[in-house]
Short mmCIF file of C-alpha atoms in Angstrom, two decimals:
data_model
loop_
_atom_site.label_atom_id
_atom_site.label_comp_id
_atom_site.label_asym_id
_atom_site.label_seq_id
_atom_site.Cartn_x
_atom_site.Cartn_y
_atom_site.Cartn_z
CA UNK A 1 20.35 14.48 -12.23
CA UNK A 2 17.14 14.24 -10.44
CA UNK A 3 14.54 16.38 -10.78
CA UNK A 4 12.43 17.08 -7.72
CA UNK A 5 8.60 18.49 -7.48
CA UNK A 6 8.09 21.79 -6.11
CA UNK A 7 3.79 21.44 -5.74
CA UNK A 8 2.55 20.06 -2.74
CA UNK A 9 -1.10 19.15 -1.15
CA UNK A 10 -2.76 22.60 -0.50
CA UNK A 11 -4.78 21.05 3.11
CA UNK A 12 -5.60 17.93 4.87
CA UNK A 13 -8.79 17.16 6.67
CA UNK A 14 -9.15 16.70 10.39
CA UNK A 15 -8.67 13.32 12.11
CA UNK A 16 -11.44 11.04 11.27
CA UNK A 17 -13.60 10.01 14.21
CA UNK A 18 -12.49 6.49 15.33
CA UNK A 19 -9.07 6.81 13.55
CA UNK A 20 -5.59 8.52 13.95
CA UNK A 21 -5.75 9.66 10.15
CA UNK A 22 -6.56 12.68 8.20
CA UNK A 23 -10.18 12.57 6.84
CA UNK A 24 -9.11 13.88 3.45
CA UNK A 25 -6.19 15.60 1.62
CA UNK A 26 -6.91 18.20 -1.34
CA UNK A 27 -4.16 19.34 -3.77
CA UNK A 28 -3.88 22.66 -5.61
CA UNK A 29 -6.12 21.94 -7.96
CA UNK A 30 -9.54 21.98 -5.00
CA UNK A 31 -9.71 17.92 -5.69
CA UNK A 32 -10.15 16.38 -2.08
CA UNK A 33 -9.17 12.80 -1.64
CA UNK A 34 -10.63 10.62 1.41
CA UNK A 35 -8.65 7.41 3.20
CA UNK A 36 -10.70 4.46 1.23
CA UNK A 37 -11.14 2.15 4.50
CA UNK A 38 -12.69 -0.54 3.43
CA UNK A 39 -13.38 -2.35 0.36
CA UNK A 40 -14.64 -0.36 -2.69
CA UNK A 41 -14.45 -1.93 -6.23
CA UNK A 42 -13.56 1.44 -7.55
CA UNK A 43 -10.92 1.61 -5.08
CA UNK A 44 -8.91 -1.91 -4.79
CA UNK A 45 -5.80 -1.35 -3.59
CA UNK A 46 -6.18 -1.72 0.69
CA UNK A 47 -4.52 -3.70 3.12
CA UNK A 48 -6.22 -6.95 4.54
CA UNK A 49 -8.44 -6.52 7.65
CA UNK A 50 -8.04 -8.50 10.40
CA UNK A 51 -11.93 -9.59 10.40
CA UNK A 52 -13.06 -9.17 6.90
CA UNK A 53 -16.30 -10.01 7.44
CA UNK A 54 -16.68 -7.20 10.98
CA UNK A 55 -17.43 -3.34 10.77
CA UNK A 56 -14.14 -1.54 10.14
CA UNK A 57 -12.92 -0.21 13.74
CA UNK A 58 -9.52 1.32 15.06
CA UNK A 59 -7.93 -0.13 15.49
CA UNK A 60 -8.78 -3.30 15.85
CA UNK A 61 -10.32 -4.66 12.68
CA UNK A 62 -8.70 -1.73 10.40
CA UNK A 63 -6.21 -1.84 7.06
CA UNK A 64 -2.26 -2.06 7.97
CA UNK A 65 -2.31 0.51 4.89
CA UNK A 66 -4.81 2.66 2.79
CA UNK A 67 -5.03 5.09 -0.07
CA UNK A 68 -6.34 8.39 -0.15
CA UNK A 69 -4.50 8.48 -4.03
CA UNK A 70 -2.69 5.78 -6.47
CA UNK A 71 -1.67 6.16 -10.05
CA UNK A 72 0.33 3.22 -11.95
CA UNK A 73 2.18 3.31 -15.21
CA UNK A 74 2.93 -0.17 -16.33
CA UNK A 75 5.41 -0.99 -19.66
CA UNK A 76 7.29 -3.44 -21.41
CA UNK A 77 10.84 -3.48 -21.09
CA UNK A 78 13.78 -4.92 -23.13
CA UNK A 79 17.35 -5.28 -23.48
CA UNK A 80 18.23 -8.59 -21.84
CA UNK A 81 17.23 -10.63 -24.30
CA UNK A 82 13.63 -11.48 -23.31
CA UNK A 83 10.18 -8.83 -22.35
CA UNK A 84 10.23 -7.84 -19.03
CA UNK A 85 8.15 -5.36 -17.32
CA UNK A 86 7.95 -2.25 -15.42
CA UNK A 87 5.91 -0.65 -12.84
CA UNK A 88 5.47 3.07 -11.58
CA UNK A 89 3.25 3.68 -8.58
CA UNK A 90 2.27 7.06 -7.18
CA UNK A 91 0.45 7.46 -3.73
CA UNK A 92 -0.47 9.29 -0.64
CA UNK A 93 -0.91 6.41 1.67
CA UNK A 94 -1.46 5.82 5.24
CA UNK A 95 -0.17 3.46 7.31
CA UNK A 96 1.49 2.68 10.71
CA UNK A 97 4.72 2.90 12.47
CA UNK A 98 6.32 0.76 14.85
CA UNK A 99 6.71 -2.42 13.66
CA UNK A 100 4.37 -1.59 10.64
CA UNK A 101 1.52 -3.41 12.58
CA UNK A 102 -1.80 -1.60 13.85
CA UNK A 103 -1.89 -2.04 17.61
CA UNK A 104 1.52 -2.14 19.52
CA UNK A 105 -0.11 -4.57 21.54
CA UNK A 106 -3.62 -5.35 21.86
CA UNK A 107 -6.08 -2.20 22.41
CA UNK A 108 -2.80 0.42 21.56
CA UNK A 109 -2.68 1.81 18.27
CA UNK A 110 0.97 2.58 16.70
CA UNK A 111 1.73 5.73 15.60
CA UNK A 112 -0.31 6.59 12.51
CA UNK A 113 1.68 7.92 9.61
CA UNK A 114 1.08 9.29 6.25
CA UNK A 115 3.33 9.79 3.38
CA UNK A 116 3.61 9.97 0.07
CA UNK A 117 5.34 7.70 -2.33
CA UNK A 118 7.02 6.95 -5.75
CA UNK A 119 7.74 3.19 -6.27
CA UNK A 120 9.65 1.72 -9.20
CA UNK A 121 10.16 -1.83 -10.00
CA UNK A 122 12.22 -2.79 -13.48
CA UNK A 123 12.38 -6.57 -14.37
CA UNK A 124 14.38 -8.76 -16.84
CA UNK A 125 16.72 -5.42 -17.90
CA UNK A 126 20.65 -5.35 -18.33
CA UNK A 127 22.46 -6.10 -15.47
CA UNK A 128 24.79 -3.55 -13.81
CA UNK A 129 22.86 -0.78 -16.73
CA UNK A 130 21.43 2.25 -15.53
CA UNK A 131 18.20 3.18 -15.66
CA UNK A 132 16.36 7.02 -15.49
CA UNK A 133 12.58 7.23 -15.14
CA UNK A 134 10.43 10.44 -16.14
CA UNK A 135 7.22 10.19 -14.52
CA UNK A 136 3.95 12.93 -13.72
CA UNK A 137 5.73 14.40 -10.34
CA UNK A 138 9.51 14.39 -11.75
CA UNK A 139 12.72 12.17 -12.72
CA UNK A 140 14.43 9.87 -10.82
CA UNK A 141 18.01 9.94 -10.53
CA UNK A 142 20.53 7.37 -12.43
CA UNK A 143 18.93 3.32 -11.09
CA UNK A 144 21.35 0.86 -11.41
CA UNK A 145 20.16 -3.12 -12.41
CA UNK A 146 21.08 -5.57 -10.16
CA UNK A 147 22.75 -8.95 -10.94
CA UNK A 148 19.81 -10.06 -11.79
CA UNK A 149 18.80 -7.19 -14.03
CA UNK A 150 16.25 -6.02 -11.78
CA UNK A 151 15.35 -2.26 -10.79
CA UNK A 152 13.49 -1.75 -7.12
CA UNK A 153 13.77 2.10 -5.68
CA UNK A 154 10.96 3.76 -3.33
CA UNK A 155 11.39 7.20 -2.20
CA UNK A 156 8.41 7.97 0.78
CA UNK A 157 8.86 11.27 2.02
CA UNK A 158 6.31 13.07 4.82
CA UNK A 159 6.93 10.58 7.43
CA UNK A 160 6.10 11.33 10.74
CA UNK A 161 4.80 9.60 13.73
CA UNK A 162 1.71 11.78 15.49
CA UNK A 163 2.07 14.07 12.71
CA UNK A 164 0.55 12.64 9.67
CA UNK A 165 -0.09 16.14 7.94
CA UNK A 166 3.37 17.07 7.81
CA UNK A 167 2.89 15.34 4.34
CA UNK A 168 1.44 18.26 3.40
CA UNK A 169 5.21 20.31 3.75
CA UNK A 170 7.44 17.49 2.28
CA UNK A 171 5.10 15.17 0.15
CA UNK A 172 6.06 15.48 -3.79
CA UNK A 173 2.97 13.33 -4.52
CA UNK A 174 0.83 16.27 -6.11
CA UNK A 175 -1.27 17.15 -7.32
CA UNK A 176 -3.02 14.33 -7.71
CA UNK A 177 -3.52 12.26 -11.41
CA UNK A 178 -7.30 12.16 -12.69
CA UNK A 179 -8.51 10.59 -15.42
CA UNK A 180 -8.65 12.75 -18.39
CA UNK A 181 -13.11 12.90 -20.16
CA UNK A 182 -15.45 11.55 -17.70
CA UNK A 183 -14.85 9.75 -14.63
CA UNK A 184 -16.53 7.50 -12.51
CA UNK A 185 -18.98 8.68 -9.87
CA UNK A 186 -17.57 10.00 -6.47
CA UNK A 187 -14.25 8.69 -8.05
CA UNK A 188 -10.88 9.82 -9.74
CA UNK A 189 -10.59 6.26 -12.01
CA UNK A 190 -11.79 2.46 -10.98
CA UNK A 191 -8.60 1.65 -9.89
CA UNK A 192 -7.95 -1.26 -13.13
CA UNK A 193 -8.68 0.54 -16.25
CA UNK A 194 -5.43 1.90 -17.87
CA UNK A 195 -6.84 5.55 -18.43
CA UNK A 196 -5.06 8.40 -20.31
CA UNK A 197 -5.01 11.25 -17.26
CA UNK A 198 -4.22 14.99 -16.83
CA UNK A 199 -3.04 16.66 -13.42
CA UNK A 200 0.91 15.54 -13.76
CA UNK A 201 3.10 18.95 -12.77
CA UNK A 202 6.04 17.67 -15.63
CA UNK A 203 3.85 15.27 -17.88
CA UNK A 204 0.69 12.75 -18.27
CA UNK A 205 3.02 10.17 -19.45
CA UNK A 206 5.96 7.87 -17.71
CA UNK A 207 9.04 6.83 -20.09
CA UNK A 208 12.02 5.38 -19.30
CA UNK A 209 15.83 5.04 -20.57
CA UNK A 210 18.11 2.71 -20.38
CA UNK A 211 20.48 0.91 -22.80
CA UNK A 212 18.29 -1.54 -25.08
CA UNK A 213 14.94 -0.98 -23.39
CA UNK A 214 13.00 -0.86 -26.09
CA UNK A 215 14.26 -3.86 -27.69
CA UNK A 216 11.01 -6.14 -28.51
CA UNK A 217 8.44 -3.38 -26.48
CA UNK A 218 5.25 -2.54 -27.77
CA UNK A 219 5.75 0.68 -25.58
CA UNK A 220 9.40 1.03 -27.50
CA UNK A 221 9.42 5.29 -27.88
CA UNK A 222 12.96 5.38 -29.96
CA UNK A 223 16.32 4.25 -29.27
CA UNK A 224 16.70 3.42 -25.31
CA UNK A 225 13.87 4.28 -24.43
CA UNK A 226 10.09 3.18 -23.65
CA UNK A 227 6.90 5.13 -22.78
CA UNK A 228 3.49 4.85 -21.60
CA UNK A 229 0.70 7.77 -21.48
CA UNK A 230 -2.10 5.09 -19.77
CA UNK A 231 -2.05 4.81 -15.94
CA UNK A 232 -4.40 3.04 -13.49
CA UNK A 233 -5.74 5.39 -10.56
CA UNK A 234 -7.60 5.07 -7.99
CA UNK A 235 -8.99 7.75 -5.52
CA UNK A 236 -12.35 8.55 -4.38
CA UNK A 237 -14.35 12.17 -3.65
CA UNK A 238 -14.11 13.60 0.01
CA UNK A 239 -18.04 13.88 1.42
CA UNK A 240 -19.48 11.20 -0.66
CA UNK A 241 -19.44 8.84 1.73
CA UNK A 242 -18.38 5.00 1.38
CA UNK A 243 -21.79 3.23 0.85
CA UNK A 244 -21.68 1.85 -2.77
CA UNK A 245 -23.67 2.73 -5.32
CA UNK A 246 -26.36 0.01 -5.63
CA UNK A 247 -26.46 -2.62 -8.39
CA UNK A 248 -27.87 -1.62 -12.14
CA UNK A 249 -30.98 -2.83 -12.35
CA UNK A 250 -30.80 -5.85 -15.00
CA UNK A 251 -26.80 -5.59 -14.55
CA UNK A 252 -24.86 -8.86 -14.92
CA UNK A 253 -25.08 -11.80 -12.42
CA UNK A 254 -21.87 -13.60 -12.38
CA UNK A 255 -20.10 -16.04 -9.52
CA UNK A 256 -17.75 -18.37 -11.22
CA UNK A 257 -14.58 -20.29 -9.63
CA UNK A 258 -11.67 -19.17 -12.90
CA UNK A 259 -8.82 -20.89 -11.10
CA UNK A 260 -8.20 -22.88 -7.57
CA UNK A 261 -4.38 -23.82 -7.84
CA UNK A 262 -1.85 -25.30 -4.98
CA UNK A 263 1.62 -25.00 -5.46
CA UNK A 264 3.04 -27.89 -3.52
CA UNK A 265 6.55 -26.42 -4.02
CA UNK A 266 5.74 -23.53 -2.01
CA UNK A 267 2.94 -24.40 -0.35
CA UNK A 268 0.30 -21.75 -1.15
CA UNK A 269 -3.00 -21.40 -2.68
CA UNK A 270 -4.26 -19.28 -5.35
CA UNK A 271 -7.73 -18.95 -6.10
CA UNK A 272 -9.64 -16.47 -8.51
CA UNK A 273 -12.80 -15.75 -9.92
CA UNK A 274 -15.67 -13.22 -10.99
CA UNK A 275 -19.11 -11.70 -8.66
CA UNK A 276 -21.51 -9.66 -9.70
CA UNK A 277 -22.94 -7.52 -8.63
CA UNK A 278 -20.49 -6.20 -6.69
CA UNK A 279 -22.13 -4.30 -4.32
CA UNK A 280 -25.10 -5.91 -1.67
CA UNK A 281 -27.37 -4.32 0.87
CA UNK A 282 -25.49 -3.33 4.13
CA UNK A 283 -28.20 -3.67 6.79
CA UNK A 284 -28.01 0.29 6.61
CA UNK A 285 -30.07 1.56 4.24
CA UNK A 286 -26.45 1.64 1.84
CA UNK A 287 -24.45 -0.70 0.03
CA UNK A 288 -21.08 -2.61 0.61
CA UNK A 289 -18.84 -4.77 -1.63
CA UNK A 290 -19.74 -8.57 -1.22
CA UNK A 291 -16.89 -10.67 -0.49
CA UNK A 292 -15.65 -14.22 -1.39
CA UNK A 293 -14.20 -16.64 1.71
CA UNK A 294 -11.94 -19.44 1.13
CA UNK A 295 -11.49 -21.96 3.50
CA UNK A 296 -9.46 -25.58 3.24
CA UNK A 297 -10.44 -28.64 5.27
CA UNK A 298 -11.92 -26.32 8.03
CA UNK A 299 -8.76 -23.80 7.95
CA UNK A 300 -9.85 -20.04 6.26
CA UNK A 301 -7.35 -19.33 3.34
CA UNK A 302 -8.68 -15.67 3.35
CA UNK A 303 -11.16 -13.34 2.01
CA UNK A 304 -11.10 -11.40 -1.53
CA UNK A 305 -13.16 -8.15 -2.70
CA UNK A 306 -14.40 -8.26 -6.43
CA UNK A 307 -13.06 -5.14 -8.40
CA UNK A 308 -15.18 -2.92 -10.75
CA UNK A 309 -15.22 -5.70 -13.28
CA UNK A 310 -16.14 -8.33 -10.36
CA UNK A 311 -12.53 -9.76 -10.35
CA UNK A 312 -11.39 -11.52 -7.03
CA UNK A 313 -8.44 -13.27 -5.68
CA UNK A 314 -7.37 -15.25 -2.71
CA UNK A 315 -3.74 -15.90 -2.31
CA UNK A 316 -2.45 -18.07 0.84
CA UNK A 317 0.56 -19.71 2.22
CA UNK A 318 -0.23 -22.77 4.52
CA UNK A 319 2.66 -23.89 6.44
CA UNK A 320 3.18 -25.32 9.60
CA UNK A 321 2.74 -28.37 11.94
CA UNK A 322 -1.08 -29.52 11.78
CA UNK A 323 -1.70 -27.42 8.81
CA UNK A 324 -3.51 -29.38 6.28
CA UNK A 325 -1.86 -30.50 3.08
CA UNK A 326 -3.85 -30.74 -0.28
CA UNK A 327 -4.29 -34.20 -1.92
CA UNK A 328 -4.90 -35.47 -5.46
CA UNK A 329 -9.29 -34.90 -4.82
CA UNK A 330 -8.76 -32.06 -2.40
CA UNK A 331 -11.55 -29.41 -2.68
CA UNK A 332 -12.05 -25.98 -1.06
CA UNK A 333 -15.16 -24.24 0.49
CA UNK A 334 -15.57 -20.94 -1.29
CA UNK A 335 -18.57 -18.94 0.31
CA UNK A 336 -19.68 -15.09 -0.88
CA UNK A 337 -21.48 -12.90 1.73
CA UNK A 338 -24.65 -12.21 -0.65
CA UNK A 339 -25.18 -16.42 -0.02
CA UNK A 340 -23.92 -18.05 -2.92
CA UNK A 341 -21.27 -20.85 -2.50
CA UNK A 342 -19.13 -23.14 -4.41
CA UNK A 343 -16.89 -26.41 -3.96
CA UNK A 344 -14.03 -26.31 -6.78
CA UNK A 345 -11.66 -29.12 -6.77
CA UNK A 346 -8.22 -27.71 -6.60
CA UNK A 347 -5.82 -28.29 -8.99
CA UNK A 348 -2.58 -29.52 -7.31
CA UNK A 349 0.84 -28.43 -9.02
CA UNK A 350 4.59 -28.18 -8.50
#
C-alpha cells in the first residue's frame, strides 16, 4: 500500500516581476527556495533557453522548466541477469501548460504552472516483477516491470493553470532535502555531489524491493532489496540573488574538448568537456556562468553551462533536408563566452 506525505510547503513568494511564477517557496522548516532562472553551476538542472547567449526575459528567452528544489537517489539494480540502474528524483518545478511550450504564440505566455514531483525510473529488472520504492516523502505503491524489465512512474500533483501556489495545498514534495554538515554558499547542495542529507519526513535514505534486486549491487541492503543514503540536490537561498560568486583567486584554469562524437546511426552529436572558472564578469558589477557554443559547418548544435566541477555538454540531433552531414575530417567550432575557442575534429561513429 502506498504511503502518502501529510507535510506540505508552509508559503510561496509573490509573482516575480517579469514572470508568471512564484518568487520563492519555503517549507516548514523556514528554508526558502527561489526559481533558479538561468544558469548556475550550483544549480544545473534548467531547461534550454531559447537565446542562450540574451538576458533571461518572459517570456521570450525564458526556461520551458525550472527548479526551485531537486533531490536524486541513484542505485544499482539486479535481478535480470546483468547491473542496471535506478533513479529517484524529487522536485518543486515550474513549468508551462498548454502545449508545454512558453508562449502560445508569439508575445502570449501559456499558463504558468507549478507542481511538485516524484519520478522513478528502474532499468534492466525482472520483467512483469513488481517493484516498491521507499523514498524521503513516502512509498510508492506496487510498480510493475515492463517487457522489457523497465520501471517509469511520475506522480506531479499541485497542478494548476493561473494558480501556481495551489502547490502549496496538494504538493507532497516537503519539506525540502538539504545536505546534512556544511553546505555551499546561498545553496542547499551543488546539484552533482552525491551528499548524505537530512530534512526527509519518513527517511534520509531511498531503498527499493523487488525480487532479485540486489543481485550483483554494490547498494545490495539484504535479500530483495537495495538502498542508497547519498542523493544529489540542488536548490538555492531566496534573497541572495543570482549573480555568481566570483572566481577564487589562483583557482584552476581549465577549457579542454573530452569528447566530440557523431552517431551516424542516429544522427546526433555529442560533445563534452571542462571550463574553469565557471563564473565571468556580467557587465553588471556581478558574475554569470560562461557558456560553451557548438556550431557545425555554420549550423549552431547548441549551447552548454559548466557545472560546479566545470563539466559541460552539448547534445544535438541534426536531421533534415540541407542539414549538413559529418564526414571522415569533419570538425566543429566550439566557442566559450569568456573568449576562448577550439576546433576538435569529430569523431564519426555508428
Amino acid at each position: 500500500m502506498a504511503t502518502r506525505n501529510p507535510h506540505r510547503l508552509s508559503q510561496s513568494g509573490p509573482i516575480g516581476p517579469g514572470s508568471a511564477f512564484p518568487e520563492w517557496f519555503e517549507d516548514g522548516n523556514g528554508i526558502r527556495l527561489e526559481l533558479v532562472t538561468r544558469p548556475d553551476p550550483m544549480a544545473p538542472a534548467i531547461g534550454e533557453l531559447q537565446t542562450p547567449a540574451a538576458p533571461v526575459t518572459f517570456p521570450h528567452n525564458f526556461p520551458e522548466e525550472a527548479f526551485y528544489f531537486m533531490a536524486e537517489a541513484r542505485l544499482k539494480v539486479g535481478g535480470h541477469g546483468e547491473i542496471g540502474r535506478a533513479r529517484v528524483i524529487m522536485a518543486l518545478e515550474a513549468a508551462f501548460g498548454g502545449d508545454g511550450e512558453q508562449e502560445a504564440v508569439p508575445g502570449v505566455a501559456n499558463p504558468a504552472i507549478v507542481f511538485s514531483r516524484l519520478r522513478v525510473r528502474i532499468d534492466d529488472v525482472v520483467p512483469g516483477a513488481t517493484y516498491v520504492v521507499r523514498h524521503p516523502y513516502g512509498e510508492t505503491k506496487e510498480l510493475e516491470a515492463d517487457e522489457g524489465g523497465r520501471v517509469f512512474y511520475t506522480c506531479d500533483l499541485g497542478i494548476c493553470e493561473h494558480d501556481p501556489a495551489r502547490v502549496l495545498t496538494s504538493g507532497e514534495i516537503a519539506p525540502f532535502l538539504v545536505w546534512s554538515g556544511v553546505q555551499p554558499p546561498n545553496h542547499i547542495g551543488d546539484g552533482i555531489t552525491e551528499h548524505a542529507v537530512v530534512g526527509g519526513p519518513f527517511r534520509n535514505h531511498v531503498e527499493i524491493d523487488g525480487p532479485g534486486i540486489e543481485q550483483g549491487s554494490a547498494d545490495a541492503a539484504g535479500p530483495d532489496r537495495v538502498a542508497k543514503a547519498l542523493f544529489t540536490v540542488q536548490g538555492r537561498r531566496a534573497g541572495t540573488g543570482d549573480s555568481l560568486p566570483p572566481p577564487p583567486p589562483g583557482g584552476p584554469v581549465a577549457f579542454q574538448i573530452l569528447g566530440a562524437d557523431y552517431r551516424s546511426s542516429r544522427s546526433q552529436f555529442r560533445v563534452r568537456g571542462q571550463l574553469l572558472p565557471v563564473s565571468i564578469a556580467d557587465g553588471a558589477g556581478g558574475f554569470q556562468s560562461d557558456r560553451v557554443d557548438v556550431t557545425f559547418a555554420g549550423e549552431a548544435l547548441g549551447s552548454g553551462f559548466p557545472d560546479a566541477t566545470g563539466a559541460w555538454e552539448v547534445r544535438r540531433t541534426l536531421v533534415g533536408p540541407g542539414k549538413p552531414v559529418p564526414g571522415p575530417a569533419s570538425r566543429l567550432q566550439i566557442t566559450t563566452a569568456s573568449g576562448k575557442a577550439a576546433n576538435p575534429l569529430l569523431r564519426i561513429r555508428k
